[in-house]
Coordinates of C-alpha atoms in Angstrom, one line a residue:
M283 CA 118.5 -69.9 8.0
P284 CA 120.8 -69.7 10.7
A285 CA 119.7 -68.8 13.6
A286 CA 120.6 -65.5 14.8
V287 CA 123.1 -65.2 18.0
H288 CA 122.2 -63.2 20.9
P289 CA 124.5 -60.7 21.7
G290 CA 124.8 -61.8 25.6
H291 CA 125.5 -65.3 23.7
T292 CA 128.6 -63.5 21.8
V293 CA 129.7 -62.3 24.9
V294 CA 130.2 -65.7 26.3
I295 CA 131.6 -67.2 23.7
A296 CA 134.3 -65.0 23.5
L297 CA 135.3 -64.8 26.7
C298 CA 135.6 -68.6 26.3
F299 CA 138.4 -68.2 23.9
M300 CA 140.2 -65.2 26.0
R301 CA 142.8 -66.4 28.5
I302 CA 142.0 -63.7 31.6
C303 CA 144.3 -63.0 35.2
A304 CA 144.3 -60.6 37.7
I305 CA 147.3 -58.4 38.3
I306 CA 147.2 -56.7 41.8
P307 CA 150.4 -54.1 42.2
A308 CA 151.0 -53.9 46.0
Y309 CA 153.3 -51.6 47.9
Q310 CA 153.5 -52.4 52.1
A311 CA 149.9 -53.6 51.9
E312 CA 150.2 -56.4 54.4
R313 CA 146.6 -55.0 56.3
N314 CA 144.6 -55.7 52.6
V315 CA 146.6 -57.5 50.0
G316 CA 145.4 -61.1 51.6
D317 CA 141.7 -60.4 51.6
V318 CA 141.7 -58.8 48.0
T319 CA 143.5 -62.1 46.6
R320 CA 140.9 -64.1 48.0
E321 CA 138.3 -62.4 47.1
A322 CA 139.7 -62.5 43.5
L323 CA 140.5 -66.0 43.6
R324 CA 136.5 -66.7 43.9
V325 CA 135.8 -65.0 40.6
D326 CA 135.3 -67.7 38.2
E327 CA 136.2 -65.8 34.9
L328 CA 140.1 -65.4 36.4
A329 CA 140.0 -69.3 36.8
G330 CA 142.6 -68.9 39.9
A331 CA 145.0 -67.0 38.1
V332 CA 146.0 -63.8 40.4
F333 CA 149.4 -62.2 39.9
V334 CA 150.4 -60.0 42.8
V335 CA 153.4 -57.5 41.8
D336 CA 155.2 -56.5 45.6
D337 CA 156.5 -53.3 44.5
G338 CA 159.5 -53.8 47.2
S339 CA 157.5 -53.7 50.4
S340 CA 159.2 -54.0 54.0
D341 CA 156.5 -55.5 55.5
R342 CA 154.8 -59.1 54.9
T343 CA 153.0 -58.1 51.5
A344 CA 154.4 -60.9 49.3
E345 CA 154.3 -63.6 52.4
L346 CA 150.5 -62.8 52.5
A347 CA 149.6 -62.9 49.6
R348 CA 151.5 -65.9 48.7
A349 CA 149.6 -67.3 51.7
A350 CA 146.1 -66.4 50.2
G351 CA 146.8 -68.1 46.8
A352 CA 148.5 -65.8 44.7
T353 CA 151.3 -66.0 42.2
V354 CA 153.8 -63.4 43.6
L355 CA 156.5 -61.3 41.7
S356 CA 158.6 -59.2 43.9
H357 CA 160.9 -56.1 43.1
P358 CA 163.8 -55.9 45.3
E359 CA 163.1 -52.0 45.3
N360 CA 160.0 -49.9 45.3
L361 CA 159.8 -49.0 41.5
G362 CA 156.2 -47.5 41.6
K363 CA 153.0 -48.6 40.2
G364 CA 153.5 -48.1 36.7
A365 CA 156.4 -50.2 37.1
A366 CA 154.5 -52.5 38.9
L367 CA 151.8 -53.2 36.3
R368 CA 154.2 -53.3 33.5
T369 CA 156.1 -56.4 35.5
G370 CA 152.8 -58.0 35.9
M371 CA 151.6 -57.4 32.1
E372 CA 155.0 -58.8 31.0
F373 CA 155.0 -62.0 33.1
A374 CA 151.2 -62.5 32.1
L375 CA 151.6 -62.2 28.3
A376 CA 154.7 -64.7 28.6
S377 CA 152.5 -66.8 30.5
G378 CA 150.2 -66.9 27.4
F379 CA 147.5 -64.7 28.9
D380 CA 145.5 -62.2 26.5
V381 CA 143.8 -60.1 29.1
A382 CA 144.5 -58.6 32.3
V383 CA 142.3 -57.1 35.1
T384 CA 144.1 -54.7 37.3
I385 CA 142.7 -54.7 40.9
D386 CA 144.2 -52.1 43.5
A387 CA 145.6 -53.8 47.0
D388 CA 143.8 -51.0 49.4
G389 CA 140.4 -52.8 49.2
Q390 CA 138.6 -50.2 47.7
H391 CA 137.9 -52.2 44.7
P392 CA 136.1 -54.9 45.2
P393 CA 137.1 -57.8 43.5
D394 CA 134.1 -59.0 42.5
E395 CA 133.6 -56.0 40.4
A396 CA 136.5 -57.5 38.0
R397 CA 133.5 -59.7 36.6
R398 CA 131.8 -56.5 35.5
L399 CA 134.7 -55.4 33.4
V400 CA 135.2 -58.9 32.0
E401 CA 131.9 -59.5 30.7
A402 CA 131.5 -55.7 29.5
D403 CA 132.9 -56.2 26.1
A404 CA 133.6 -59.2 23.9
D405 CA 136.7 -57.9 22.2
P406 CA 140.0 -59.0 23.6
E407 CA 141.4 -55.9 22.5
A408 CA 139.4 -53.7 24.1
L409 CA 140.5 -51.4 27.0
V410 CA 137.9 -51.4 29.8
L411 CA 137.9 -48.6 32.3
G412 CA 135.9 -48.7 35.6
I413 CA 133.9 -45.5 36.3
R414 CA 133.6 -45.1 40.2
D415 CA 131.0 -42.5 41.3
L416 CA 133.5 -40.9 44.3
A417 CA 131.1 -38.4 45.7
S418 CA 128.5 -41.4 46.6
A419 CA 131.1 -43.4 47.6
G420 CA 132.2 -41.2 50.6
A421 CA 135.8 -40.3 48.8
P422 CA 137.6 -37.6 50.8
R423 CA 137.1 -34.4 48.8
P424 CA 140.8 -33.9 47.9
N425 CA 140.6 -37.4 46.1
Q426 CA 137.3 -36.0 44.2
I427 CA 138.9 -32.6 43.3
S428 CA 142.5 -34.1 42.2
N429 CA 140.3 -36.8 40.1
R430 CA 138.6 -33.9 38.6
I431 CA 141.3 -32.2 37.5
S432 CA 143.3 -34.9 35.7
N433 CA 140.1 -35.8 34.0
F434 CA 139.9 -32.5 32.9
F435 CA 143.2 -32.0 31.6
L436 CA 143.7 -35.6 29.9
S437 CA 140.3 -35.5 28.4
L438 CA 141.3 -31.6 26.9
F439 CA 144.7 -33.1 25.8
V440 CA 143.2 -35.8 23.7
G441 CA 140.0 -34.3 22.5
R442 CA 137.1 -36.7 24.5
P443 CA 135.8 -37.2 27.4
F444 CA 136.6 -39.4 30.6
A445 CA 134.8 -39.8 33.5
D446 CA 137.3 -41.4 35.6
T447 CA 141.0 -41.3 34.7
Q448 CA 142.7 -42.3 38.0
C449 CA 140.7 -45.2 38.8
G450 CA 142.8 -48.7 38.9
L451 CA 140.5 -51.3 38.3
R452 CA 140.5 -51.7 34.7
R453 CA 140.7 -54.7 31.7
Y454 CA 143.8 -54.3 29.4
P455 CA 144.5 -56.0 26.6
L456 CA 148.0 -57.1 27.1
R457 CA 150.0 -57.0 23.8
Q458 CA 148.3 -53.7 22.6
T459 CA 148.7 -52.2 26.0
L460 CA 152.8 -53.3 26.2
S461 CA 153.1 -52.1 22.8
L462 CA 151.6 -48.6 23.3
G463 CA 155.4 -48.5 25.0
A464 CA 154.3 -46.2 28.1
R465 CA 157.5 -44.7 29.9
D466 CA 156.2 -43.4 33.2
E467 CA 156.5 -45.9 36.5
G468 CA 154.3 -44.2 38.7
Y469 CA 150.4 -43.2 38.9
A470 CA 150.8 -41.7 35.8
F471 CA 151.5 -45.1 33.8
E472 CA 147.6 -45.2 34.1
A473 CA 147.4 -41.4 32.3
E474 CA 150.0 -42.4 29.9
I475 CA 148.3 -45.6 28.6
L476 CA 144.8 -43.5 28.0
L477 CA 147.0 -40.9 25.9
R478 CA 148.7 -43.4 23.9
A479 CA 145.7 -45.9 23.4
V480 CA 143.3 -43.1 22.1
A481 CA 146.2 -42.0 19.5
A482 CA 146.6 -45.6 18.4
G483 CA 142.9 -46.6 18.2
V484 CA 142.4 -48.6 21.0
R485 CA 138.8 -49.3 21.6
I486 CA 137.7 -47.9 25.1
V487 CA 135.2 -48.6 26.7
E488 CA 133.7 -47.0 30.1
V489 CA 132.0 -49.4 33.0
P490 CA 130.5 -47.7 36.3
I491 CA 131.6 -50.0 39.1
R492 CA 131.5 -49.9 42.9
V493 CA 134.1 -48.7 45.1
I494 CA 134.7 -48.8 48.9
Y495 CA 136.2 -46.1 51.0
P496 CA 136.9 -47.3 54.4
P497 CA 136.5 -45.1 57.3
E498 CA 139.6 -42.4 57.1
D499 CA 141.9 -44.4 59.7
E500 CA 141.3 -47.4 58.3
R501 CA 142.7 -46.0 54.6
L502 CA 145.7 -47.1 53.1
T503 CA 146.9 -45.2 50.0
H504 CA 150.2 -44.2 48.5
F505 CA 148.7 -41.2 46.4
D506 CA 149.3 -38.1 47.0
S507 CA 146.3 -36.2 46.1
V508 CA 148.4 -32.9 45.3
R509 CA 152.0 -34.3 44.0
D510 CA 150.5 -36.9 42.1
P511 CA 147.9 -35.4 39.6
A512 CA 151.1 -33.1 38.9
R513 CA 153.3 -35.7 38.2
I514 CA 150.1 -37.0 35.9
V515 CA 149.6 -33.7 34.0
R516 CA 153.2 -33.6 33.6
R517 CA 153.5 -36.9 31.9
V518 CA 151.0 -36.2 29.7
V519 CA 152.4 -32.7 28.3
T520 CA 155.7 -34.9 27.9
T521 CA 154.3 -37.5 26.2
L522 CA 152.4 -35.0 23.9
A523 CA 155.9 -32.8 23.5
L524 CA 157.8 -35.7 22.4
T525 CA 155.2 -36.9 20.0
R526 CA 154.0 -33.8 18.5
G527 CA 150.5 -34.5 19.1
L528 CA 148.0 -37.6 19.3
R529 CA 147.8 -38.4 15.9
H530 CA 151.7 -39.1 16.2
V531 CA 152.0 -41.0 19.1
P532 CA 153.6 -44.2 18.5
A533 CA 152.8 -47.5 18.9
A534 CA 156.3 -49.1 20.2
P535 CA 157.2 -52.4 19.5
T536 CA 156.6 -54.9 22.7
P537 CA 159.5 -54.4 25.0
S538 CA 161.4 -57.7 25.8
P539 CA 161.8 -57.8 29.7
S540 CA 165.8 -58.2 29.2
A541 CA 165.7 -55.0 27.2
R542 CA 163.7 -53.3 30.6
R543 CA 165.9 -51.6 33.2
P544 CA 168.3 -54.3 33.0
A545 CA 169.6 -54.3 36.8
A546 CA 166.1 -54.1 38.2
A547 CA 164.7 -56.6 35.9
S548 CA 167.3 -59.0 36.5
A549 CA 166.9 -58.9 40.1
I550 CA 163.1 -59.2 40.1
V551 CA 161.8 -62.4 41.8
A552 CA 158.7 -64.8 40.7
E553 CA 157.9 -66.8 43.4
I554 CA 155.8 -69.4 41.9
D555 CA 152.6 -71.2 43.4
P556 CA 152.8 -74.8 41.8
R557 CA 149.1 -75.8 42.1
P558 CA 147.8 -77.0 39.0
S559 CA 145.3 -74.1 38.1
Q560 CA 148.0 -72.1 37.8
P561 CA 149.1 -71.1 34.5
T562 CA 152.7 -72.7 33.1
T563 CA 155.3 -69.8 33.9
A564 CA 158.0 -68.3 32.1
S565 CA 160.6 -65.9 33.3
P566 CA 159.3 -62.2 33.2

């Protein structure tokens, strides 16, 4: 009779067959992007595969990310966080990766917390969400309030509770995520993905993670705690209206890079680090 396999061993075995990378969307992030990249490269599970998507920055974001060891993808103009995530996911999928851990470039998510998401579930098709304790981390009160509002409305719309709908530290199954057909190009992309994932029956796992909020004069954020939550709720309502409710949210075919925003996509520049540790690259 074969010996039973310990659950922990099952996760390890599954990870051995899962190609994992990190995607860091970045805009005007020269202050922190180098450190975030270097720390991500130290996470063994990522095996040196770190993609920074420079979303039209006018500062040294791309230069410092490249110098730190990342593969840099550049938008010629600022398109939004959702567009940056989509660019990174399309590129990673075309490069042969199965799963991507997304890490914000502002330094609030310690990249070593990516390991917690990687090891949280053995299913490569699961969507894994990082869950922050904003109060304990000392997050500004407006951020806490906006997060509660977004959590309330999205949980209401999907019919199940979510503890943190705005955290940028997530583990995405690449092919499944892109097939959901999310449309938003800004911060609402992440909420829209949740809505469509629930409708498509994607397994969603929530994992507590550590977050760092530096002193107010050192914080870098492009998230407006009033405007952006309103946009998120509007996108969720629009998605529900277009699809006539959660049960009818379609899982669209995986969009081809050439078919998405032709003018912008054709101008995306991939600056590839030629080190052997980097994956074989292809046009996003």
